Short mmCIF file of C-alpha atoms and ligand atoms in Angstrom, two decimals:
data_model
loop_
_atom_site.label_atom_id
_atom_site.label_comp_id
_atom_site.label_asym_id
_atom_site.label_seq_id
_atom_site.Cartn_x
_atom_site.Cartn_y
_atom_site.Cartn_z
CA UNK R 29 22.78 17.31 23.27
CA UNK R 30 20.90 16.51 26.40
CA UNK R 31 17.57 14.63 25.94
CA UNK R 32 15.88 17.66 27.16
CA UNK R 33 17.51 19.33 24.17
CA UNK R 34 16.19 16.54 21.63
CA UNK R 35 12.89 16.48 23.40
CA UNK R 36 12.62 20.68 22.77
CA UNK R 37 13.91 20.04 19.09
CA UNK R 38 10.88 17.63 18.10
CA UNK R 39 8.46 20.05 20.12
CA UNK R 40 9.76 22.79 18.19
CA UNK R 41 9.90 21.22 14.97
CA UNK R 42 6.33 19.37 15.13
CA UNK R 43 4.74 23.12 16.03
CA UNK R 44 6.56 24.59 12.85
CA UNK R 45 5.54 21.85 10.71
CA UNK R 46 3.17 22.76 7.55
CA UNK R 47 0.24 21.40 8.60
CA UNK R 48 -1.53 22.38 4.73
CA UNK R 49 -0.26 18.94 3.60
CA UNK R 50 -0.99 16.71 6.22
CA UNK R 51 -4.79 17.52 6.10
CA UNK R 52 -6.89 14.21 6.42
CA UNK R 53 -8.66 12.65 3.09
CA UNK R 54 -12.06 14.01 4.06
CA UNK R 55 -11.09 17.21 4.04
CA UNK R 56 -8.73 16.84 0.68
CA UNK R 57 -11.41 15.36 -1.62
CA UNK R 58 -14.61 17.89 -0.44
CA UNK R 59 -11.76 21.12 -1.27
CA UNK R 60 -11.36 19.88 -4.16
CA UNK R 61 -14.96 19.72 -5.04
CA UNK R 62 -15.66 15.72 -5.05
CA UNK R 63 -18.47 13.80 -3.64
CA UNK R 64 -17.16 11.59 -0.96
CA UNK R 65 -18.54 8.74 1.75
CA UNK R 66 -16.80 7.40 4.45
CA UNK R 67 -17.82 3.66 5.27
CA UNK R 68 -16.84 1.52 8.50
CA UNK R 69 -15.92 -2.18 7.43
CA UNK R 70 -15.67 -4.98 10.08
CA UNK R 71 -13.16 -8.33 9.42
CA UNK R 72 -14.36 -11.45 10.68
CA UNK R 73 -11.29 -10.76 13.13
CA UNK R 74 -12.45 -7.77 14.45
CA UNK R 75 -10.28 -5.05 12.32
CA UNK R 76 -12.11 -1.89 12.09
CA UNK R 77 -11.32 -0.14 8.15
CA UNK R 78 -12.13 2.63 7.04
CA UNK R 79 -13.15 3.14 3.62
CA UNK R 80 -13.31 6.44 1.26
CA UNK R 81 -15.41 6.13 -1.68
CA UNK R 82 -15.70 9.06 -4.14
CA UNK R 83 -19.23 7.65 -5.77
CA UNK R 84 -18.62 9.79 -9.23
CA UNK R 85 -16.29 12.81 -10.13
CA UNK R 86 -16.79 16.70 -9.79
CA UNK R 87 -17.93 17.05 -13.30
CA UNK R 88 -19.13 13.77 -14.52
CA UNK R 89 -22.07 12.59 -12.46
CA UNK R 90 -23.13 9.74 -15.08
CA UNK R 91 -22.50 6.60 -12.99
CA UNK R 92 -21.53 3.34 -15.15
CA UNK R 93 -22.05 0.93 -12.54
CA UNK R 94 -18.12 0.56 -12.65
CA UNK R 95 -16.76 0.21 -9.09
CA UNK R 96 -12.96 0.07 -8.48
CA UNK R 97 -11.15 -0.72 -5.35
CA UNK R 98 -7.68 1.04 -4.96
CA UNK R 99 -5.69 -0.48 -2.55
CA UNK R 100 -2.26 1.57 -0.97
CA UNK R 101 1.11 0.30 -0.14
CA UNK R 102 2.60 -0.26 3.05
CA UNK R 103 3.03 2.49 5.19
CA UNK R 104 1.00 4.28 2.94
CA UNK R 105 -3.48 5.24 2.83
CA UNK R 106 -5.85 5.95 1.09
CA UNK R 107 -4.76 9.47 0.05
CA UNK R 108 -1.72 8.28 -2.04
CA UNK R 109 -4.51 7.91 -4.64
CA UNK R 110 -5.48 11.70 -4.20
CA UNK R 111 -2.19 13.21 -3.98
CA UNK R 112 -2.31 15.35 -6.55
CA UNK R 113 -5.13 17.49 -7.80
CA UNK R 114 -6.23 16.65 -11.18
CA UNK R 115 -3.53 13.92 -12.01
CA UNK R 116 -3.94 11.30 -9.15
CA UNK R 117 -5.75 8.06 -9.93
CA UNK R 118 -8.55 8.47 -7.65
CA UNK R 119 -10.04 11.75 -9.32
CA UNK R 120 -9.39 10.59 -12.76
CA UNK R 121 -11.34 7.17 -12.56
CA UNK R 122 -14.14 9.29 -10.61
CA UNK R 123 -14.18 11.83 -13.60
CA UNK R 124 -14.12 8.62 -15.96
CA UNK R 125 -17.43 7.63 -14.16
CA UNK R 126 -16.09 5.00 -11.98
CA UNK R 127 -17.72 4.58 -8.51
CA UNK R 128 -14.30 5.01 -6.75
CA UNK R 129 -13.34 3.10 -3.15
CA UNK R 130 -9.96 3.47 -1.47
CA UNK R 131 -9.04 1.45 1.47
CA UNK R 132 -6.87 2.00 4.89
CA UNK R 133 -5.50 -1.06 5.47
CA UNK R 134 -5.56 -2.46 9.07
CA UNK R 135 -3.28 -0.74 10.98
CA UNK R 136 -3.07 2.47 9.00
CA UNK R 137 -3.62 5.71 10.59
CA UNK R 138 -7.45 5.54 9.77
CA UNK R 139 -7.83 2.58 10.73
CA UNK R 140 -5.99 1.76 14.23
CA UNK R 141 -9.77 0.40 15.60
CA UNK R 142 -11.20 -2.48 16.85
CA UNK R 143 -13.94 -4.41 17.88
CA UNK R 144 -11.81 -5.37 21.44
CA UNK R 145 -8.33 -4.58 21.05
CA UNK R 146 -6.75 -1.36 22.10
CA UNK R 147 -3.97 -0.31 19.73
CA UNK R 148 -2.19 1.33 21.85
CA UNK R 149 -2.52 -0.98 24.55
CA UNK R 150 -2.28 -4.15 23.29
CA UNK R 151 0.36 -5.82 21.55
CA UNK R 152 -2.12 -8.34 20.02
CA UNK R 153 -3.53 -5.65 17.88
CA UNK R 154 -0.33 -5.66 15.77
CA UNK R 155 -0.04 -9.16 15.69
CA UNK R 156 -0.44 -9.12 11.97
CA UNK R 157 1.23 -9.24 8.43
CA UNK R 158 -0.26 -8.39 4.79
CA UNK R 159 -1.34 -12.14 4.54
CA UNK R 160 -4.41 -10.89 7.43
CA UNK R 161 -4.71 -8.11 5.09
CA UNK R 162 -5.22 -10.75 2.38
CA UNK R 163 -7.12 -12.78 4.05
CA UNK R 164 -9.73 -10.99 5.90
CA UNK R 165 -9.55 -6.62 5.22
CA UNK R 166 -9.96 -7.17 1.07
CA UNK R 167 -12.37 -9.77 0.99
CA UNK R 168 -14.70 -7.71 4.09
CA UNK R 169 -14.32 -4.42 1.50
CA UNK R 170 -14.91 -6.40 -1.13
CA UNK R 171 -18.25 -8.14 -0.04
CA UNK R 172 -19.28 -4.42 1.58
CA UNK R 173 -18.78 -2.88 -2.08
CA UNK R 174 -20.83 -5.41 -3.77
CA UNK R 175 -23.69 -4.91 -1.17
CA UNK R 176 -23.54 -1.04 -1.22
CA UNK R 177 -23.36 -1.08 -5.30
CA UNK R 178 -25.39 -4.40 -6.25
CA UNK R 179 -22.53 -5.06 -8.67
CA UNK R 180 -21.30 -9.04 -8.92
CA UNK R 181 -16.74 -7.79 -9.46
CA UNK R 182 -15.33 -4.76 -8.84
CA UNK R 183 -12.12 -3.87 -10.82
CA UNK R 184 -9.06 -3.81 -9.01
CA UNK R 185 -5.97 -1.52 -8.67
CA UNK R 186 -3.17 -2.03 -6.16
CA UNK R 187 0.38 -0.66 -5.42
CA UNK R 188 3.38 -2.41 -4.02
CA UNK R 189 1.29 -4.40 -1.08
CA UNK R 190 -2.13 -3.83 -1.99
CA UNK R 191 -0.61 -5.99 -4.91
CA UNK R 192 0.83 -9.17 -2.54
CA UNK R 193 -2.61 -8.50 -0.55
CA UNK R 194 -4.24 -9.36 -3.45
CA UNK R 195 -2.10 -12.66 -4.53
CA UNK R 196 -3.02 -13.42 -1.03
CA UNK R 197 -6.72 -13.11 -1.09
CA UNK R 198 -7.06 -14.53 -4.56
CA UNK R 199 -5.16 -17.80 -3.86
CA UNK R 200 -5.90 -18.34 -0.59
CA UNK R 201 -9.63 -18.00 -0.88
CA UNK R 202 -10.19 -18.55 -4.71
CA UNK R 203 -13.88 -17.65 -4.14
CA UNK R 204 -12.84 -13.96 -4.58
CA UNK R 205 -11.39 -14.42 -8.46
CA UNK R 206 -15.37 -14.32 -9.27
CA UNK R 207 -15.75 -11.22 -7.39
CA UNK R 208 -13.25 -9.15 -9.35
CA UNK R 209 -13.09 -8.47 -12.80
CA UNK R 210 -9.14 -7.38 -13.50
CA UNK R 211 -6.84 -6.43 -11.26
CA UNK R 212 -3.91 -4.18 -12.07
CA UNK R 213 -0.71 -4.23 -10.29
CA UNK R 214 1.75 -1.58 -9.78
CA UNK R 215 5.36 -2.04 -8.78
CA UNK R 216 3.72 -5.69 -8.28
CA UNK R 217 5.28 -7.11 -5.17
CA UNK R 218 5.64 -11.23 -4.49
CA UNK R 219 9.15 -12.45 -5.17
CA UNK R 220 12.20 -10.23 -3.57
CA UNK R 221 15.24 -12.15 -4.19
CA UNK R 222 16.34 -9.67 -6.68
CA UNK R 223 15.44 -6.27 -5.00
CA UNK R 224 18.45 -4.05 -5.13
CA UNK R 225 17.05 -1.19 -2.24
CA UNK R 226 19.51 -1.24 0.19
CA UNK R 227 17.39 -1.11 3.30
CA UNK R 228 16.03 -4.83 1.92
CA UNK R 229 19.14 -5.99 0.91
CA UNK R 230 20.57 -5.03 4.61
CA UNK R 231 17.26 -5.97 6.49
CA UNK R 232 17.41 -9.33 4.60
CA UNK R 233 21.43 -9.57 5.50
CA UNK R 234 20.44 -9.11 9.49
CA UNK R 235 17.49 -10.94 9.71
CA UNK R 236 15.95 -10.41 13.23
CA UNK R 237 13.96 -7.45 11.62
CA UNK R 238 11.75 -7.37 14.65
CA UNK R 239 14.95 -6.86 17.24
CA UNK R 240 16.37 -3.94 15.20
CA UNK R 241 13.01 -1.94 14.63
CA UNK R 242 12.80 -1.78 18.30
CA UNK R 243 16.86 -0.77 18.23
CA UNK R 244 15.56 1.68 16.12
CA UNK R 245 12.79 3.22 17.78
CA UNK R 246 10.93 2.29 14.41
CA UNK R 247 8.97 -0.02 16.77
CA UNK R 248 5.86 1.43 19.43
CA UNK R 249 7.20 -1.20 21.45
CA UNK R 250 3.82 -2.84 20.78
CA UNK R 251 4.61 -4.20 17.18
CA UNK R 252 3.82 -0.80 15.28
CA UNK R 253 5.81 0.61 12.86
CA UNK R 254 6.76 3.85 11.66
CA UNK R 255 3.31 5.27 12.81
CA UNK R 256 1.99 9.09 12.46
CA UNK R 257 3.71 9.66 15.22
CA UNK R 258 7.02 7.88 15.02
CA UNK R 259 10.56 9.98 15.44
CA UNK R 260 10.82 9.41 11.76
CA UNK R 261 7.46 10.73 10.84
CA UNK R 262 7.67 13.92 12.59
CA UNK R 263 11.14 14.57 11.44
CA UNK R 264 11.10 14.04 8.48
CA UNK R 265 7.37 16.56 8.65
CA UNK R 266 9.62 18.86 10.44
CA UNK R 267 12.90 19.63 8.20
CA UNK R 268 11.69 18.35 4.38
CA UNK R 269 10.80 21.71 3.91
CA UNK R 270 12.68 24.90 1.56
CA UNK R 271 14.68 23.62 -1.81
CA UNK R 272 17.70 22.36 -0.06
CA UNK R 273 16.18 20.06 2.35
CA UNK R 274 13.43 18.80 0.12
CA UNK R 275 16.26 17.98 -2.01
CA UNK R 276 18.21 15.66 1.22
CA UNK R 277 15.17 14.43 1.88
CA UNK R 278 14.19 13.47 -1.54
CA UNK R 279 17.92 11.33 -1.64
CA UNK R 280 17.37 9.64 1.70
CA UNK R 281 13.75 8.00 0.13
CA UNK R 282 15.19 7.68 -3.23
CA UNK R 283 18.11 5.32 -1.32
CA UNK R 284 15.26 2.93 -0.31
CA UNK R 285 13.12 2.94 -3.41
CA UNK R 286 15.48 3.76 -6.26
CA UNK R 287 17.29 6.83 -7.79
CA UNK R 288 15.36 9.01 -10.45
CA UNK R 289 16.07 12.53 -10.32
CA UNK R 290 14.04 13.95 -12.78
CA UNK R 291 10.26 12.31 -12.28
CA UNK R 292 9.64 12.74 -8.03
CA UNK R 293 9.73 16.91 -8.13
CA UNK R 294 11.58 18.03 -4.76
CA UNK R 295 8.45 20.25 -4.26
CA UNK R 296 6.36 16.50 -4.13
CA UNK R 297 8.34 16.14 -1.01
CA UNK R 298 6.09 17.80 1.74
CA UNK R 299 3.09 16.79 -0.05
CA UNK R 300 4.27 13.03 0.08
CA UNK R 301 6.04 13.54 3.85
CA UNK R 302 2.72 14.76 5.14
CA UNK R 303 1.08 11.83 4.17
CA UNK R 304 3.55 9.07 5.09
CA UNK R 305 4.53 7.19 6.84
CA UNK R 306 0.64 6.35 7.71
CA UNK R 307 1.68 3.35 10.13
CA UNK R 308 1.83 -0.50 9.94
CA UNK R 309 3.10 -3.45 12.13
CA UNK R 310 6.77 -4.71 12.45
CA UNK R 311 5.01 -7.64 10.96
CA UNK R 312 4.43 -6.92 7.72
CA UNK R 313 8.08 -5.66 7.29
CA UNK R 314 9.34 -8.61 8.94
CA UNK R 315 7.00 -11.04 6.04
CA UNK R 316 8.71 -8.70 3.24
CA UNK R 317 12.51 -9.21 4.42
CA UNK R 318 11.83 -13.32 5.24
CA UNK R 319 10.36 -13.43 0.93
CA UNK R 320 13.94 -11.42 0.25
CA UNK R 321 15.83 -13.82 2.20
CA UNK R 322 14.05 -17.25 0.92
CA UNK R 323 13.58 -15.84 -2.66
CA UNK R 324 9.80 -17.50 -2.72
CA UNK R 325 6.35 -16.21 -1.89
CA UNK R 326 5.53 -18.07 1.02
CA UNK R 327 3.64 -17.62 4.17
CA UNK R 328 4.79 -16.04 7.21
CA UNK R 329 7.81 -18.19 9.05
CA UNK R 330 7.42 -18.39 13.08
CA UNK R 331 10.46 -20.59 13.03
CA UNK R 332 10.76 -24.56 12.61
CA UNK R 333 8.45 -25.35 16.08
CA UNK R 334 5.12 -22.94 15.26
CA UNK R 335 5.72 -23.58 11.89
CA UNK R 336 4.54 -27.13 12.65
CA UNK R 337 1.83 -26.22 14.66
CA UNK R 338 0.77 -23.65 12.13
CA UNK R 339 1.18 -25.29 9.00
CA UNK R 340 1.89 -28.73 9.98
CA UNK R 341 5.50 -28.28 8.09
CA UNK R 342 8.43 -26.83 8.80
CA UNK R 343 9.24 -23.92 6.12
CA UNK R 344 5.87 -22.06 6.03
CA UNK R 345 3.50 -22.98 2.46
CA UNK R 346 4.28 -21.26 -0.67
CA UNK R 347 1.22 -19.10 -1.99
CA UNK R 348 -0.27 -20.36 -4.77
CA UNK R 349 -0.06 -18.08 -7.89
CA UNK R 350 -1.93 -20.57 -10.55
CA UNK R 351 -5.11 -20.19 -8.23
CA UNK R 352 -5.62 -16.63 -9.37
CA UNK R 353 -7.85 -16.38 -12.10
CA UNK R 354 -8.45 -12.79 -12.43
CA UNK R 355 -7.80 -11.50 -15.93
CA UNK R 356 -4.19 -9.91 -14.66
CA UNK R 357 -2.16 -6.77 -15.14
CA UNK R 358 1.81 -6.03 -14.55
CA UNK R 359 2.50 -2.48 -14.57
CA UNK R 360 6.09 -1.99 -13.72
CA UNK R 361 9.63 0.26 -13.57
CA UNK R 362 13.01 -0.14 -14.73
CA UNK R 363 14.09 1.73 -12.18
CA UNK R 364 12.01 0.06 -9.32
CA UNK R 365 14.81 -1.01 -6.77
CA UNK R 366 12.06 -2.89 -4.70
CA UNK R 367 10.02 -4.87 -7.52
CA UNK R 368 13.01 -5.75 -9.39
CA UNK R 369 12.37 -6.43 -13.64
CA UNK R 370 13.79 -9.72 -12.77
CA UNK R 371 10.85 -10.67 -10.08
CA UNK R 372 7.58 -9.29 -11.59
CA UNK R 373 8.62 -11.41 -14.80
CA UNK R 374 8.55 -14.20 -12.96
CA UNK R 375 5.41 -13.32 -10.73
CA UNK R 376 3.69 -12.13 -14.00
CA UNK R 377 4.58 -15.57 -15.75
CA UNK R 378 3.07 -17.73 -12.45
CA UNK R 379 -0.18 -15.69 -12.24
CA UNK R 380 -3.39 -18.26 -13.46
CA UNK R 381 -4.87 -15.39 -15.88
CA UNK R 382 -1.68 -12.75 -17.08
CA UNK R 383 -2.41 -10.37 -19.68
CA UNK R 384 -0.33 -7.79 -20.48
CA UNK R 385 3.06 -6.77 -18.19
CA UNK R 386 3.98 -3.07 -19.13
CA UNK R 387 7.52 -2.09 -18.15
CA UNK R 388 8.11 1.87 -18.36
CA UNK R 389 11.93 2.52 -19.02
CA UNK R 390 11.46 5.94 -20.34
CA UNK R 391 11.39 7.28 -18.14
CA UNK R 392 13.03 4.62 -15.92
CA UNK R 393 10.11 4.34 -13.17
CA UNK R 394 10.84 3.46 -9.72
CA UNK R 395 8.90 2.34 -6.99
CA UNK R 396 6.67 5.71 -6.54
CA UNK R 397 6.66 6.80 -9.71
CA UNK R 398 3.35 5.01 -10.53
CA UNK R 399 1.65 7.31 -8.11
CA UNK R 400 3.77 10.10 -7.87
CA UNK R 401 5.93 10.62 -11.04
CA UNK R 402 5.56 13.71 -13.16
CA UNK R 403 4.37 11.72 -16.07
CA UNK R 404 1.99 9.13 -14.05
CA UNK R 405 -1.35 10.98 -15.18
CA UNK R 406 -0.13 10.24 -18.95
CA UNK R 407 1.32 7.46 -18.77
CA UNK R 408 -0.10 4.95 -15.62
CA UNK R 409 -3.78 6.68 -16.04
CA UNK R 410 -4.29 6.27 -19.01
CA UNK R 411 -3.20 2.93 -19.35
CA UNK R 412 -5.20 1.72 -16.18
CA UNK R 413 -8.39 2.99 -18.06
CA UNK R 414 -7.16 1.34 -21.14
CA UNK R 415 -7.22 -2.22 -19.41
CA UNK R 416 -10.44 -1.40 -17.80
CA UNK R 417 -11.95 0.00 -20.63
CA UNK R 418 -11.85 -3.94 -21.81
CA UNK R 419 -13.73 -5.60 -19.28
C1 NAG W 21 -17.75 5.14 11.40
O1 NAG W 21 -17.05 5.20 12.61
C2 NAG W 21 -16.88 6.52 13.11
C3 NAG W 21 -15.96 6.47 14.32
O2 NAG W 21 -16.35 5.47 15.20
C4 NAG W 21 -18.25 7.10 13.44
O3 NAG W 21 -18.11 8.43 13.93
C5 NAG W 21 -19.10 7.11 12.18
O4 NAG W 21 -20.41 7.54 12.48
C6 NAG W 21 -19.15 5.71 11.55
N1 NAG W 21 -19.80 5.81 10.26
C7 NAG W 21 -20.77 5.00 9.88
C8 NAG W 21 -21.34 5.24 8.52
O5 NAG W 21 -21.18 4.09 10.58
C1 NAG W 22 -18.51 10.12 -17.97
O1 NAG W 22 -18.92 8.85 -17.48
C2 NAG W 22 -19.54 8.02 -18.48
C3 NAG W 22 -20.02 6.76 -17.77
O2 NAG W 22 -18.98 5.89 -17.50
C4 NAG W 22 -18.53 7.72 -19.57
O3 NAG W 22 -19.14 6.94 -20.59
C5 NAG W 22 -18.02 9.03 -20.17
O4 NAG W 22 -16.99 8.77 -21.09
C6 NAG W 22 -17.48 9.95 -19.07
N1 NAG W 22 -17.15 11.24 -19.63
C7 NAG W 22 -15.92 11.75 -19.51
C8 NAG W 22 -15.77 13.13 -20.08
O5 NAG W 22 -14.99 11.18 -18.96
C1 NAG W 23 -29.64 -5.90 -7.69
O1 NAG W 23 -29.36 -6.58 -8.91
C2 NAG W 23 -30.24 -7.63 -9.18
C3 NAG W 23 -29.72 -8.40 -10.41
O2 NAG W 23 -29.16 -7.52 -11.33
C4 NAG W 23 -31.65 -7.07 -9.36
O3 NAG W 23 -32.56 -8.13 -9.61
C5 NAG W 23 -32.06 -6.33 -8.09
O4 NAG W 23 -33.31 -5.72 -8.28
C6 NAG W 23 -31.04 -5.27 -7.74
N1 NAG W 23 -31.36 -4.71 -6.43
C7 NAG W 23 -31.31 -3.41 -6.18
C8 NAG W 23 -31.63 -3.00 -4.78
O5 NAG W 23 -31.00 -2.58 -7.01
C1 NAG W 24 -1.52 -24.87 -7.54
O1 NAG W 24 -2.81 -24.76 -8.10
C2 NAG W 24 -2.99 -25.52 -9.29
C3 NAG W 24 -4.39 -25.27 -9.78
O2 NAG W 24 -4.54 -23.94 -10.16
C4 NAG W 24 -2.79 -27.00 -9.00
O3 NAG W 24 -2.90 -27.73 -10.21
C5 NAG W 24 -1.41 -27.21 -8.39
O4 NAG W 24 -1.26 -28.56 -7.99
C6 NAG W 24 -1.22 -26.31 -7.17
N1 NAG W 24 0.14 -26.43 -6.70
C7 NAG W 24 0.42 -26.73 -5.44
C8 NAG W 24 1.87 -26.79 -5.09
O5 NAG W 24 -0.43 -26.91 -4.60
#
């Protein structure tokens, strides 16, 4: 095939693309009849989020003074918390009278801004991993949520990144353990040394993540990755579509994340594929594969010589886990190839404040289930309000 032929393919393929699942948050939440605000948050490093809050839910108006912050996983956004009508997290705590707030991550389609940098310009922009999102786009969200609300914590829920974001924040600037009041984790990501998925366990082989996303075409060129508007994004938009290929599709993501045919319907498929990828830097994969490859939960590693001038060390400084105090969650799969049973035990055991670490093994979750499995509303939900319900 010529390149003209490729070029005509993706045209083709982005025009015939179901557009009814890609539609943006905003216009998700007011269809389906919730309240919703959209707030601009600036970092201290000039990261422009944006921020959904769904102040109380369609039917119940009563407002507890709960607030909850619900933060996505890589390559993910706010609307993995609104996926699905009626069973997603973010409408149930709403119609449980929580004063719901969902984040976009730096970098994340809805929030590629600011203050000087040019995204698509400058390769500084992307010159980040999850420990800026620790460090500086949680704790700005944070502080804005406690102004807006005049609350003194917030409960906290995070998947997969939002979780290590949150290890981050919480031992790097203890401060923060006074400003929530528990924090649940699902799929909770820190150690990788055990994760079976394939694409880590090859990544982590390699090494040189940053040289083969650009191989790839995974990479803008800039230090994105996988954004809206990547090959991958708009193919996969393109073809997961009609039993068969929903189906192929549903195998290629169930390779990275782990096999379970029964609780990810194929028909999930185009409503998850319009949402994701939502965009991230080479970075933050590049942090993920160096924690598979050292086994510890450590900072990010320039190599031996910035290292030094970073960190005054050589290997880069383990985080902390006995700094966070929060009154902490585990929620996690036996099917989850990324957070392996092996690693959240051990994470879980290290955390300053664990409570209770919930493993579902019937059905054997994996690493979307939380958010997307069949049985998430009964199972997930309703233990997320059970732990809140404590504090
Ligand atoms: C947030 O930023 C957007 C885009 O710059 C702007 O249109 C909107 O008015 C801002 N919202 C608030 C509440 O400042
Ligand atoms: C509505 O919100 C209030 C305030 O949190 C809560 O006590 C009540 O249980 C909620 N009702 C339902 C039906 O969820
Ligand atoms: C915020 O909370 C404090 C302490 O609970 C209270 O004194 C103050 O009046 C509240 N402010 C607003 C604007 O509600
Ligand atoms: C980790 O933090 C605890 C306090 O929570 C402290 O006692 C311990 O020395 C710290 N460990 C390291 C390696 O800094």
């Amino acid at each position: 095939m010529s390149r003209f032929h490729i070029l005509l393919f993706f045209l083709c393929a982005a025009a015939a693309r179901d557009t009814e699942y890609e539609r943006p948050v905003e216009e998700t939440v007011r269809r389906e009849g919730y309240p919703l605000e959209i707030h601009n948050v600036t970092t201290e490093d000039g990261y422009i989020l944006t921020l959904h809050r769904i102040p109380h839910g369609k039917t119940n108006t009563t407002t507890s003074g709960k607030v909850v912050l619900l933060v996505h996983a890589l390559l993910c956004s706010s609307s993995f918390w609104l996926l699905f009508p009626g069973k997603s997290l973010g409408y149930i705590l709403a119609d449980a009278g929580y004063d719901v707030w969902l984040i976009n991550t730096r970098g994340n389609s809805y929030s590629r801004r600011h203050t000087s940098l040019n995204p698509d310009k400058d390769e500084a922009f992307w010159d980040f991993s999850w420990h800026e999102v620790g460090v500086y786009d949680l704790p700005a969200t944070i502080d804005h949520m406690l102004e807006k609300t005049n609350v003194s914590s917030v409960y906290f829920c995070g998947h997969s990144q939002g979780t290590t974001a949150f290890y981050v924040l919480t031992s790097i600037r203890p401060e923060y353990n006074s400003k929530v009041r528990v924090q649940v984790s699902l799929g909770p990501t820190a150690f990788l040394s055990n994760s079976i998925s394939p694409v880590v366990r090859i990544a982590s082989l390699l090494g040189h993540t940053g040289f083969y996303s650009r191989l790839l075409l995974l990479d803008s060129g800039l230090g994105e990755f996988l954004s809206r508007y990547s090959w991958v994004s708009v193919l996969g938009k393109a073809v997961c579509r009609g039993t068969l290929m929903e189906i192929v599709c549903e195998t290629v993501i169930f390779v990275l994340i782990g096999f379970n045919d029964f609780e990810i319907s194929p028909s999930s498929m185009p409503v998850i594929i319009g949402q994701a990828p939502a965009g991230a830097s080479t970075r933050q994969e590049t942090h993920y594969v160096q924690l598979a490859r050292s086994g510890n939960f450590r900072q990010y590693d320039y190599g031996a010589d910035r290292n030094l001038q970073v960190y005054d060390r050589i290997t880069p400084p383990d985080y902390n886990l006995s700094m966070i105090t929060v009154p902490g969650y585990s929620v996690h799969g036996s099917n989850d190839w990324i957070a392996d049973v092996k690693d959240v035990e051990k994470l879980h055991s290290l955390l300053g404040n664990p409570k209770e670490r919930y493993l579902v093994s019937d059905p054997p979750y994996n690493h979307l289930d939380y958010l997307c499995g069949r049985s998430a509303a009964r199972i997930i939900n309703t233990k997320i309000l059970e732990y809140f319900e404590e504090y």
